[in-house]
Coordinates of C-alpha atoms in Angstrom, one line a residue:
Chain A
X1 CA -14.6 28.2 -13.9
X2 CA -16.2 31.6 -13.7
X3 CA -17.5 31.2 -10.2
X4 CA -15.8 33.1 -7.4
X5 CA -12.5 31.5 -6.7
X6 CA -13.3 31.1 -3.0
X7 CA -16.4 29.2 -3.9
X8 CA -14.5 26.9 -6.3
X9 CA -11.9 26.3 -3.5
X10 CA -14.6 25.4 -1.0
X11 CA -16.1 22.9 -3.5
X12 CA -12.7 21.5 -4.1
X13 CA -12.1 21.2 -0.4
X14 CA -15.5 19.4 0.1
X15 CA -14.6 16.9 -2.6
X16 CA -11.1 16.5 -1.1
X17 CA -12.4 15.6 2.4
X18 CA -15.1 13.3 1.2
X19 CA -12.6 11.5 -1.1
X20 CA -10.2 11.1 1.9
X21 CA -12.9 9.5 3.9
X22 CA -13.8 7.2 1.0
X23 CA -10.1 6.4 0.6
X24 CA -9.8 5.6 4.3
X25 CA -12.6 3.0 4.2
X26 CA -11.7 1.5 0.9
X27 CA -8.1 1.1 1.7
X28 CA -8.7 -0.6 5.0
X29 CA -10.8 -3.2 3.2
X30 CA -7.8 -4.1 1.1
X31 CA -6.5 -7.5 2.1
X32 CA -2.8 -7.2 3.4
X33 CA -1.8 -9.9 0.9
X34 CA -2.5 -7.4 -1.9
X35 CA -0.7 -4.4 -0.5
X36 CA 1.9 -4.5 -3.2
X37 CA -0.7 -4.5 -6.0
X38 CA -2.4 -1.7 -4.1
X39 CA 0.8 0.4 -4.5
X40 CA 0.9 -0.5 -8.1
X41 CA -2.6 0.6 -8.8
X42 CA -2.4 3.8 -6.7
X43 CA 0.8 4.6 -8.5
X44 CA -0.9 4.2 -11.9
X45 CA -4.0 6.2 -11.0
X46 CA -2.1 9.1 -9.3
X47 CA -0.7 9.6 -12.8
X48 CA -4.1 11.0 -13.7
X49 CA -2.2 14.3 -13.5
X50 CA -1.7 13.5 -17.1
X51 CA -4.9 15.4 -17.5
X52 CA -3.1 18.6 -16.5
X53 CA -0.2 17.8 -18.7
X54 CA -2.4 17.3 -21.7
X55 CA -4.1 20.7 -21.1
X56 CA -0.7 22.3 -21.0
X57 CA 0.4 20.5 -24.2
X58 CA -2.9 21.1 -25.9
X59 CA -2.5 24.5 -27.7
X60 CA -0.8 24.6 -31.1
X61 CA 2.6 26.1 -31.5
X62 CA 5.6 25.7 -29.3
X63 CA 6.3 27.5 -26.0
X64 CA 7.8 26.7 -22.6
X65 CA 4.5 25.6 -21.2
X66 CA 3.8 23.2 -24.0
X67 CA 7.2 21.6 -23.6
X68 CA 6.6 21.2 -19.9
X69 CA 3.2 19.7 -20.7
X70 CA 4.7 17.2 -23.1
X71 CA 7.3 16.1 -20.7
X72 CA 4.6 15.7 -18.1
X73 CA 2.6 13.5 -20.6
X74 CA 5.6 11.3 -21.2
X75 CA 6.4 10.9 -17.4
X76 CA 2.8 10.2 -16.5
X77 CA 2.4 7.7 -19.4
X78 CA 5.4 5.8 -18.1
X79 CA 3.6 5.4 -14.8
X80 CA 0.2 4.7 -16.2
X81 CA 1.3 1.9 -18.5
X82 CA 4.0 0.7 -16.1
X83 CA 1.7 0.8 -13.0
X84 CA -1.2 -1.0 -14.5
X85 CA 0.9 -3.6 -16.3
X86 CA 3.0 -4.4 -13.2
X87 CA -0.2 -4.7 -11.2
X88 CA -1.7 -6.9 -13.8
X89 CA 1.4 -9.1 -13.6
X90 CA 1.2 -9.3 -9.8
X91 CA -2.5 -10.1 -9.8
X92 CA -2.3 -12.8 -12.4
X93 CA 0.2 -14.6 -10.1
X94 CA -2.4 -14.6 -7.4
X95 CA -4.8 -16.1 -10.0
X96 CA -2.7 -19.0 -11.3
X97 CA -2.4 -20.5 -7.9
X98 CA -6.1 -20.6 -7.1
X99 CA -6.8 -22.4 -10.3
X100 CA -4.1 -24.9 -9.5
X101 CA -5.4 -25.6 -6.0
X102 CA -8.9 -25.9 -7.2
X103 CA -7.7 -28.5 -9.8
X104 CA -5.9 -30.4 -7.1
X105 CA -8.9 -30.4 -4.9
Chain B
X1 CA -20.5 16.5 -19.8
X2 CA -16.8 16.8 -19.0
X3 CA -17.6 16.9 -15.3
X4 CA -19.8 13.7 -15.6
X5 CA -17.1 11.8 -17.5
X6 CA -14.5 12.8 -14.9
X7 CA -16.9 11.7 -12.2
X8 CA -17.3 8.3 -13.9
X9 CA -13.5 8.0 -14.1
X10 CA -13.1 8.9 -10.4
X11 CA -15.8 6.3 -9.4
X12 CA -13.9 3.7 -11.5
X13 CA -10.7 4.5 -9.6
X14 CA -12.6 3.9 -6.3
X15 CA -13.8 0.5 -7.6
X16 CA -10.3 -0.3 -8.7
X17 CA -9.1 0.0 -5.1
X18 CA -12.2 -1.7 -3.7
X19 CA -11.5 -4.7 -6.0
X20 CA -8.3 -5.3 -4.0
X21 CA -10.3 -6.5 -1.0
X22 CA -10.0 -10.0 -2.5
X23 CA -7.6 -11.7 -5.0
X24 CA -10.6 -12.9 -7.0
X25 CA -12.1 -9.4 -7.5
X26 CA -8.7 -7.7 -7.8
X27 CA -8.2 -8.3 -11.5
X28 CA -11.6 -6.8 -12.4
X29 CA -10.5 -3.8 -10.2
X30 CA -7.4 -3.3 -12.2
X31 CA -9.5 -3.3 -15.4
X32 CA -11.8 -0.7 -13.8
X33 CA -8.8 1.4 -13.1
X34 CA -7.6 1.2 -16.7
X35 CA -11.0 2.1 -18.1
X36 CA -11.2 5.0 -15.7
X37 CA -7.8 6.3 -17.0
X38 CA -8.8 5.9 -20.6
X39 CA -12.0 7.9 -20.0
X40 CA -10.0 10.6 -18.2
X41 CA -7.5 10.9 -21.0
X42 CA -10.0 10.9 -23.9
X43 CA -12.3 13.4 -22.1
X44 CA -9.3 15.8 -21.8
X45 CA -8.4 15.3 -25.4
X46 CA -11.9 16.4 -26.3
X47 CA -11.3 19.9 -24.8
X48 CA -11.6 22.7 -27.4
X49 CA -8.2 24.1 -26.4
X50 CA -6.5 20.7 -26.9
X51 CA -5.4 20.6 -30.6
X52 CA -1.9 19.1 -30.8
X53 CA -3.0 15.5 -31.0
X54 CA 0.1 14.3 -32.8
X55 CA 2.5 15.6 -30.2
X56 CA 0.4 14.4 -27.3
X57 CA -0.1 11.0 -29.0
X58 CA 3.7 10.7 -29.6
X59 CA 4.4 11.6 -25.9
X60 CA 1.9 9.0 -24.7
X61 CA 3.4 6.4 -27.0
X62 CA 7.0 7.1 -25.9
X63 CA 6.0 7.1 -22.2
X64 CA 3.8 4.1 -22.7
X65 CA 6.5 2.1 -24.4
X66 CA 9.1 2.8 -21.7
X67 CA 6.6 2.0 -19.0
X68 CA 5.4 -1.2 -20.6
X69 CA 8.9 -2.3 -21.3
X70 CA 10.0 -1.8 -17.7
X71 CA 6.9 -3.3 -16.2
X72 CA 7.1 -6.5 -18.4
X73 CA 10.8 -7.0 -17.8
X74 CA 11.1 -6.3 -14.1
X75 CA 12.0 -9.1 -11.7
X76 CA 9.4 -9.5 -8.9
X77 CA 12.2 -9.2 -6.3
X78 CA 12.9 -5.8 -7.7
X79 CA 9.4 -4.5 -7.2
X80 CA 10.2 -2.1 -4.3
X81 CA 12.8 -0.3 -6.5
X82 CA 10.3 -0.1 -9.3
X83 CA 7.6 1.3 -7.2
X84 CA 10.0 3.9 -5.8
X85 CA 11.1 4.8 -9.3
X86 CA 7.5 5.2 -10.4
X87 CA 6.7 7.4 -7.5
X88 CA 9.6 9.7 -8.5
X89 CA 8.0 10.1 -11.9
X90 CA 4.6 11.1 -10.5
X91 CA 6.4 13.7 -8.4
X92 CA 8.3 15.0 -11.3
X93 CA 5.2 15.1 -13.6
X94 CA 3.5 17.2 -10.9
X95 CA 6.3 19.7 -10.9
X96 CA 6.1 19.9 -14.7
X97 CA 2.4 20.4 -14.7
X98 CA 2.7 23.1 -12.1
X99 CA 5.4 24.8 -14.1
X100 CA 3.3 24.6 -17.3
X101 CA 0.4 26.2 -15.4
X102 CA 2.7 28.9 -14.2
X103 CA 4.0 29.7 -17.7
X104 CA 0.7 29.5 -19.4
X105 CA -2.1 30.2 -16.9
X106 CA -4.6 31.0 -19.7
X107 CA -4.7 27.4 -20.8
X108 CA -5.8 26.5 -17.3
X109 CA -8.1 29.5 -16.8
X110 CA -6.3 30.6 -13.7
X111 CA -5.5 34.1 -14.8
X112 CA -2.8 35.7 -17.0
X113 CA 1.0 35.7 -16.9
X114 CA 2.1 38.0 -14.1
X115 CA -1.4 38.2 -12.6
X116 CA -2.4 34.6 -11.7
X117 CA -5.0 34.3 -8.9
X118 CA -3.5 34.2 -5.5
X119 CA -5.3 30.9 -4.5
X120 CA -4.0 29.2 -7.7
X121 CA -0.4 30.4 -6.9
X122 CA -0.6 29.0 -3.4
X123 CA -2.0 25.6 -4.6
X124 CA 0.5 25.5 -7.4
X125 CA 3.5 26.1 -5.2
X126 CA 2.2 23.5 -2.7
X127 CA 1.8 21.0 -5.5
X128 CA 5.3 21.8 -6.7
X129 CA 6.8 21.5 -3.3
X130 CA 5.2 18.1 -2.6
X131 CA 5.9 16.9 -6.1
X132 CA 9.6 17.9 -5.9
X133 CA 10.0 16.2 -2.4
X134 CA 8.3 13.0 -3.8
X135 CA 10.7 13.1 -6.7
X136 CA 14.0 13.4 -4.9
X137 CA 12.9 11.3 -1.9
X138 CA 11.9 8.5 -4.3
X139 CA 15.1 8.7 -6.3
X140 CA 17.1 8.3 -3.1
X141 CA 14.8 5.4 -1.9
X142 CA 15.3 3.8 -5.3
X143 CA 19.1 4.1 -4.9
X144 CA 18.9 2.6 -1.4
X145 CA 16.7 -0.3 -2.5
X146 CA 18.7 -1.0 -5.6
X147 CA 21.9 -1.0 -3.6
X148 CA 23.4 1.9 -5.6
X149 CA 23.5 3.9 -2.4
X150 CA 24.3 2.3 1.0
X151 CA 21.1 1.2 2.8
X152 CA 22.6 2.3 6.0
X153 CA 21.0 5.3 7.7
X154 CA 23.1 8.4 7.3
X155 CA 22.9 10.6 10.3
X156 CA 24.6 13.9 11.0
X157 CA 24.4 16.7 13.6
X158 CA 21.5 19.1 13.6
X159 CA 19.8 17.0 10.9
X160 CA 16.3 17.7 12.1
X161 CA 17.1 21.4 12.8
X162 CA 18.4 21.8 9.2
X163 CA 15.3 20.1 7.8
X164 CA 13.1 22.3 9.8
X165 CA 14.9 25.4 8.7
X166 CA 14.7 24.4 5.0
X167 CA 11.0 23.8 5.5
X168 CA 10.6 27.3 6.9
X169 CA 12.6 28.7 4.0
X170 CA 10.3 27.0 1.6
X171 CA 7.2 28.5 3.3
X172 CA 9.0 31.9 3.0
X173 CA 9.7 31.3 -0.7
X174 CA 6.1 30.4 -1.3
X175 CA 4.9 33.6 0.3
X176 CA 7.4 35.6 -1.8
X177 CA 6.3 33.7 -4.9
X178 CA 2.7 34.5 -4.3
X179 CA 3.5 38.2 -4.0
X180 CA 5.8 38.7 -7.0
X181 CA 5.2 35.6 -9.2
X182 CA 8.8 35.5 -10.3
X183 CA 10.0 32.4 -12.3
X184 CA 13.3 32.5 -10.4
X185 CA 11.5 32.0 -7.1
X186 CA 9.4 29.2 -8.6
X187 CA 12.5 27.3 -9.6
X188 CA 14.2 28.1 -6.3
X189 CA 11.2 26.4 -4.6
X190 CA 11.7 23.4 -6.8
X191 CA 15.4 23.1 -6.1
X192 CA 15.1 23.6 -2.4
X193 CA 12.2 21.1 -2.2
X194 CA 14.4 18.6 -4.1
X195 CA 17.1 19.1 -1.5
X196 CA 14.7 18.6 1.3
X197 CA 13.4 15.4 -0.2
X198 CA 17.0 14.0 -0.2
X199 CA 17.6 15.1 3.4
X200 CA 14.3 13.5 4.6
X201 CA 15.1 10.1 3.2
X202 CA 18.8 10.0 3.9
X203 CA 18.6 9.1 7.6
X204 CA 16.2 6.2 7.0
X205 CA 17.7 2.7 6.9
X206 CA 17.0 -0.2 4.6
X207 CA 14.5 -2.2 6.7
X208 CA 12.5 0.9 7.3
X209 CA 11.9 1.1 3.5
X210 CA 8.4 -0.3 3.7
X211 CA 7.4 2.8 5.6
X212 CA 9.3 5.2 3.3
X213 CA 7.9 3.6 0.1
X214 CA 4.4 3.9 1.5
X215 CA 5.0 7.5 2.6
X216 CA 6.2 8.5 -0.8
X217 CA 3.2 6.7 -2.2
X218 CA 1.1 9.0 0.0
X219 CA 3.1 12.1 -1.0
X220 CA 2.6 11.4 -4.7
X221 CA -1.1 11.4 -4.0
X222 CA -1.0 14.7 -2.2
X223 CA 1.0 16.2 -5.0
X224 CA -1.7 15.2 -7.5
X225 CA -4.2 16.8 -5.1
X226 CA -2.3 20.0 -5.1
X227 CA -2.3 20.1 -8.9
X228 CA -6.1 19.2 -8.7
X229 CA -6.7 22.3 -6.6
X230 CA -4.7 24.5 -8.9
X231 CA -6.7 23.4 -11.9
X232 CA -10.0 23.1 -10.0
X233 CA -10.2 19.6 -11.3
X234 CA -12.3 17.3 -9.0
X235 CA -11.0 14.1 -10.7
X236 CA -7.4 15.0 -9.7
X237 CA -8.5 16.0 -6.2
X238 CA -10.4 12.7 -5.7
X239 CA -7.7 10.5 -7.1
X240 CA -5.0 12.3 -5.2
X241 CA -6.9 12.0 -2.0
X242 CA -7.5 8.3 -2.6
X243 CA -3.8 7.7 -3.2
X244 CA -2.8 9.9 -0.4
X245 CA -5.0 8.1 2.1
X246 CA -3.8 4.7 0.8
X247 CA -0.2 5.6 1.3
X248 CA -0.9 7.0 4.7
X249 CA -2.7 3.9 5.9
X250 CA 0.1 1.7 4.6
X251 CA 2.6 3.8 6.4
X252 CA 0.6 3.4 9.6
X253 CA 0.3 -0.3 9.2
X254 CA 4.0 -0.7 8.6
X255 CA 5.0 1.5 11.5
X256 CA 2.7 -0.4 13.8
X257 CA 4.3 -3.6 12.6
X258 CA 7.5 -2.3 14.0
X259 CA 5.9 -0.7 17.1
X260 CA 7.3 2.7 16.1
X261 CA 5.5 5.9 15.4
X262 CA 5.6 7.2 11.9
X263 CA 7.5 10.2 13.2
X264 CA 10.1 8.0 14.8
X265 CA 10.7 6.3 11.4
X266 CA 10.7 9.6 9.5
X267 CA 13.3 11.0 11.9
X268 CA 15.3 7.9 11.1
X269 CA 18.7 6.8 12.2
X270 CA 17.5 3.6 13.6
X271 CA 19.9 0.7 14.0
X272 CA 22.8 2.7 12.9
X273 CA 25.4 3.0 15.6
X274 CA 24.3 0.6 18.3
X275 CA 25.2 -2.4 16.0
X276 CA 28.3 -3.3 17.9
X277 CA 27.1 -2.5 21.4
X278 CA 24.0 -4.6 21.2
X279 CA 25.6 -7.9 20.3
X280 CA 27.4 -8.5 23.5
X281 CA 28.1 -11.6 25.7
X282 CA 26.8 -14.3 23.4
X283 CA 30.1 -15.5 22.1
X284 CA 30.3 -18.3 24.8
X285 CA 26.8 -19.6 24.1
X286 CA 26.5 -22.7 22.0
X287 CA 24.7 -22.7 18.7
X288 CA 23.4 -26.0 17.3
X289 CA 24.3 -26.2 13.7
X290 CA 22.7 -28.5 11.1
X291 CA 22.8 -29.2 7.5
X292 CA 20.2 -29.8 4.8
X293 CA 19.8 -33.5 5.6
X294 CA 19.0 -32.7 9.3
X295 CA 16.5 -30.2 8.2
X296 CA 14.9 -32.6 5.8
X297 CA 14.7 -35.3 8.5
X298 CA 13.2 -32.9 11.1
X299 CA 10.5 -31.7 8.8
X300 CA 9.7 -35.1 7.3
X301 CA 8.9 -36.4 10.7
X302 CA 6.6 -33.4 11.6
X303 CA 2.9 -33.1 11.1
X304 CA 2.9 -29.3 10.6
X305 CA 5.4 -26.8 9.4
X306 CA 5.1 -23.0 9.3
X307 CA 7.5 -21.2 7.0
X308 CA 8.5 -17.7 8.0
X309 CA 10.0 -15.8 5.0
X310 CA 11.9 -12.5 5.3
X311 CA 13.9 -10.2 3.1
X312 CA 16.7 -12.7 3.0
X313 CA 14.5 -15.0 0.9
X314 CA 13.9 -12.2 -1.6
X315 CA 17.6 -11.4 -1.8
X316 CA 18.5 -15.0 -2.5
X317 CA 15.5 -15.4 -4.9
X318 CA 14.7 -18.6 -2.9
X319 CA 10.9 -18.5 -3.3
X320 CA 10.7 -21.1 -6.1
X321 CA 13.0 -23.6 -4.3
X322 CA 11.1 -22.9 -1.1
X323 CA 7.8 -23.7 -2.8
X324 CA 9.2 -26.9 -4.2
X325 CA 10.2 -27.9 -0.7
X326 CA 6.7 -27.0 0.6
X327 CA 5.2 -29.1 -2.2
X328 CA 7.2 -32.2 -1.3
X329 CA 6.3 -31.8 2.4
X330 CA 2.6 -31.5 1.5
X331 CA 2.8 -34.7 -0.5
X332 CA 4.1 -36.4 2.6
X333 CA 0.9 -35.3 4.3
X334 CA 2.5 -32.5 6.3
X335 CA 0.5 -29.3 6.8
X336 CA 2.5 -26.5 5.3
X337 CA 1.7 -22.8 5.9
X338 CA 3.4 -19.5 5.5
X339 CA 3.4 -16.8 8.1
X340 CA 4.0 -13.2 6.9
X341 CA 5.0 -10.4 9.2
X342 CA 3.6 -7.0 8.2
X343 CA 7.1 -5.5 7.7
X344 CA 8.8 -8.6 6.1
X345 CA 10.5 -7.5 2.9
X346 CA 11.1 -4.0 1.6
X347 CA 7.5 -3.0 0.7
X348 CA 4.0 -3.7 2.0
X349 CA 2.9 -7.2 0.7
X350 CA 6.4 -7.9 -0.8
X351 CA 6.5 -11.5 0.5
X352 CA 3.0 -12.2 -0.6
X353 CA 3.9 -11.3 -4.2
X354 CA 7.1 -13.3 -4.2
X355 CA 5.3 -16.4 -2.9
X356 CA 2.5 -15.8 -5.4
X357 CA 5.1 -15.7 -8.1
X358 CA 6.3 -19.1 -7.0
X359 CA 2.8 -20.4 -7.2
X360 CA 2.2 -20.8 -3.5
X361 CA -1.6 -20.8 -3.1
X362 CA -2.6 -17.7 -1.3
X363 CA -4.9 -19.6 1.1
X364 CA -1.7 -21.1 2.6
X365 CA -0.2 -17.6 3.2
X366 CA -1.4 -16.1 6.4
X367 CA -0.9 -12.8 8.2
X368 CA 0.5 -12.4 11.7
X369 CA -2.8 -12.1 13.4
X370 CA -4.2 -15.1 11.6
X371 CA -1.5 -17.6 12.3
X372 CA 0.3 -16.5 15.5
X373 CA -1.9 -18.5 17.9
X374 CA -1.0 -21.7 15.8
X375 CA 2.7 -21.8 16.6
X376 CA 2.2 -23.7 19.9
X377 CA 0.5 -26.4 18.0
X378 CA 3.1 -26.5 15.3
X379 CA 6.1 -28.9 15.3
X380 CA 8.5 -27.0 13.0
X381 CA 9.0 -23.4 12.2
X382 CA 11.2 -22.9 9.2
X383 CA 12.5 -19.3 9.3
X384 CA 14.1 -18.3 6.0
X385 CA 15.9 -14.9 5.7
X386 CA 14.0 -13.4 8.6
X387 CA 15.4 -12.5 12.0
X388 CA 14.1 -9.5 14.0
X389 CA 10.5 -10.4 13.4
X390 CA 10.9 -13.6 15.3
X391 CA 13.0 -12.2 18.2
X392 CA 11.5 -12.9 21.6
X393 CA 13.4 -10.0 23.0
X394 CA 10.7 -7.8 21.5
X395 CA 8.4 -9.2 24.3
X396 CA 10.8 -9.7 27.2
X397 CA 13.6 -7.3 27.0
X398 CA 12.5 -3.7 27.7
X399 CA 15.9 -2.3 26.9
X400 CA 15.9 -3.8 23.4
X401 CA 15.4 -1.4 20.5
X402 CA 12.8 -3.7 19.1
X403 CA 10.9 -4.0 22.4
X404 CA 7.1 -3.9 21.8
X405 CA 7.3 -4.9 18.2
X406 CA 4.8 -7.6 17.4
X407 CA 6.6 -10.8 16.5
X408 CA 5.8 -14.2 15.1
X409 CA 5.9 -16.6 18.0
X410 CA 8.2 -19.2 16.4
X411 CA 9.7 -19.9 19.8
X412 CA 6.5 -21.6 20.8
X413 CA 6.7 -24.3 18.2
X414 CA 8.5 -27.5 19.1
X415 CA 11.5 -26.8 17.0
X416 CA 12.9 -24.0 15.0
X417 CA 15.0 -24.1 11.8
X418 CA 16.8 -20.9 11.0
X419 CA 18.2 -20.5 7.5
X420 CA 20.7 -17.7 7.6
X421 CA 23.9 -16.7 5.9
X422 CA 25.8 -16.1 9.1
X423 CA 25.3 -15.3 12.8
X424 CA 25.1 -11.6 12.0
X425 CA 22.4 -9.6 13.7
X426 CA 19.3 -8.4 11.8
X427 CA 18.7 -4.9 10.7
X428 CA 18.0 -3.7 14.3
X429 CA 21.4 -4.8 15.4
X430 CA 19.9 -6.9 18.1
X431 CA 21.1 -10.4 18.9
X432 CA 18.4 -13.1 18.7
X433 CA 18.4 -15.4 21.7
X434 CA 16.4 -17.9 19.8
X435 CA 19.6 -19.0 18.0
X436 CA 21.0 -20.4 21.3
X437 CA 18.0 -22.4 22.3
X438 CA 18.1 -26.2 22.5
X439 CA 15.3 -26.7 20.1
X440 CA 16.8 -24.4 17.5
X441 CA 18.9 -25.6 14.6
X442 CA 20.8 -23.1 12.6
X443 CA 21.2 -23.8 8.9
X444 CA 24.0 -21.6 7.6
X445 CA 24.2 -20.9 3.9
X446 CA 22.5 -19.2 1.0
X447 CA 18.7 -19.5 1.3
X448 CA 18.1 -20.7 -2.2
X449 CA 20.9 -23.3 -2.1
X450 CA 19.7 -24.5 1.3
X451 CA 16.1 -25.0 0.0
X452 CA 17.4 -26.9 -3.0
X453 CA 19.6 -29.1 -0.9
X454 CA 16.6 -29.8 1.4
X455 CA 14.5 -30.7 -1.6
X456 CA 17.3 -33.2 -2.7
X457 CA 17.4 -34.8 0.7
X458 CA 13.6 -35.0 0.9
X459 CA 13.3 -36.7 -2.4
X460 CA 16.2 -39.0 -1.8

């Protein structure tokens, strides 16, 4: 954190572009049939901003920042639980069928 | 140590997406995602500055309970709304985190109140801007998908000019904010961005929703990225970029499915006013109507049937009845497959999930590229709740608004059964000449009811 802010920014930018490239290749490999679960998962993981909300809510005592942080934690938690659960529900539907067909065969 | 744990968490998120390359590996992927999130949260809780465990724990429990309740109760047909609603929360959370960082910069080591580092201020306001747009855009998309607000595109004069001006205003506000760090300007940015989010989604119509939902998905990722830059947190940057890329690719796939550029969809207003002008001289043409028994008879005597579902199937919740129909046909030794157009439904992969819910084996559900060359060898195409995606005008009529859109070649099969509520045109407002062909039989009625009646006739 103590490094020059421009340096930190360049590191961040490096990480950003590399992550975009990884994202590009990983997402193209997702089968179109699972595009809805993909939205569910990305929705859940984008709520990783809960990390920032926790940092804001962290200090003891109550001030504006902490209240914002706690609201952020609640909102992000709705998404994290909701996103992963709904994805789980979708994916388990894709499972049931395979078992059934295999049994039939 | 923290950086390493965050890295592990980021890698797990990448594996979570990678898992979705196949249904078999996808569930493991989801578990990787959950583990990654748990690591991220616990790592953050271990920070020395984080002390208020009870409040944070309570907040997580409240949010978690709400999220779980909704996720477990939601009908699969309502998925698009749910996803839109969730996106709005990500956007709102981003705004709150940015606000928190602005009010207590010390907690994030980005300076002191009134003298926050310039770079952090820029990143913070960009995160806020994208977050607020995601929030209001998603709320409106939710309203349109839920039916609370009309799905019709709302277009008015100088729309694009107004949006452009508002965008310039926001840039100006951001510059002002960086200079004087005033809370008033911060909240003005939030409010103006919220307004812009509404204005951006307002002209976009119901059937373009797959693109909008994917775009908002993308925005929610970029918002997380913005916050990641503000906090110099690589985990947020990586995850935001993954989500942003994912949403962008989905938007691209969806727009390609309609042969329209993303810009064209974003500018919106498609299919609004030309509704009446497009359906012209077809009143004198003869439509062959049939009932459930005719449909049952036609399909029973075929070797192969391809089912083409569309949004109408979702609206009527016909997927279970449809699967039952497919099962009976399969028992008769008829080859039954499903053809999915990329933009069928209201979100990417919508039809696949609904068919999966109805226990249709995913091997029988094929994408446009995989199945399109099979239509000439197919006896019956059973189109249920789809229209524009089968319209041959997309290939032949250069003046048609849907010209150039890839379509499912149902016209090439020996006969076509169309389940529709009425002769109304599809979303594009274009008449479908297929309805008037000799080998087409129209089955008017509710999709679910029709499937149930066909099932009855088949088993009789």
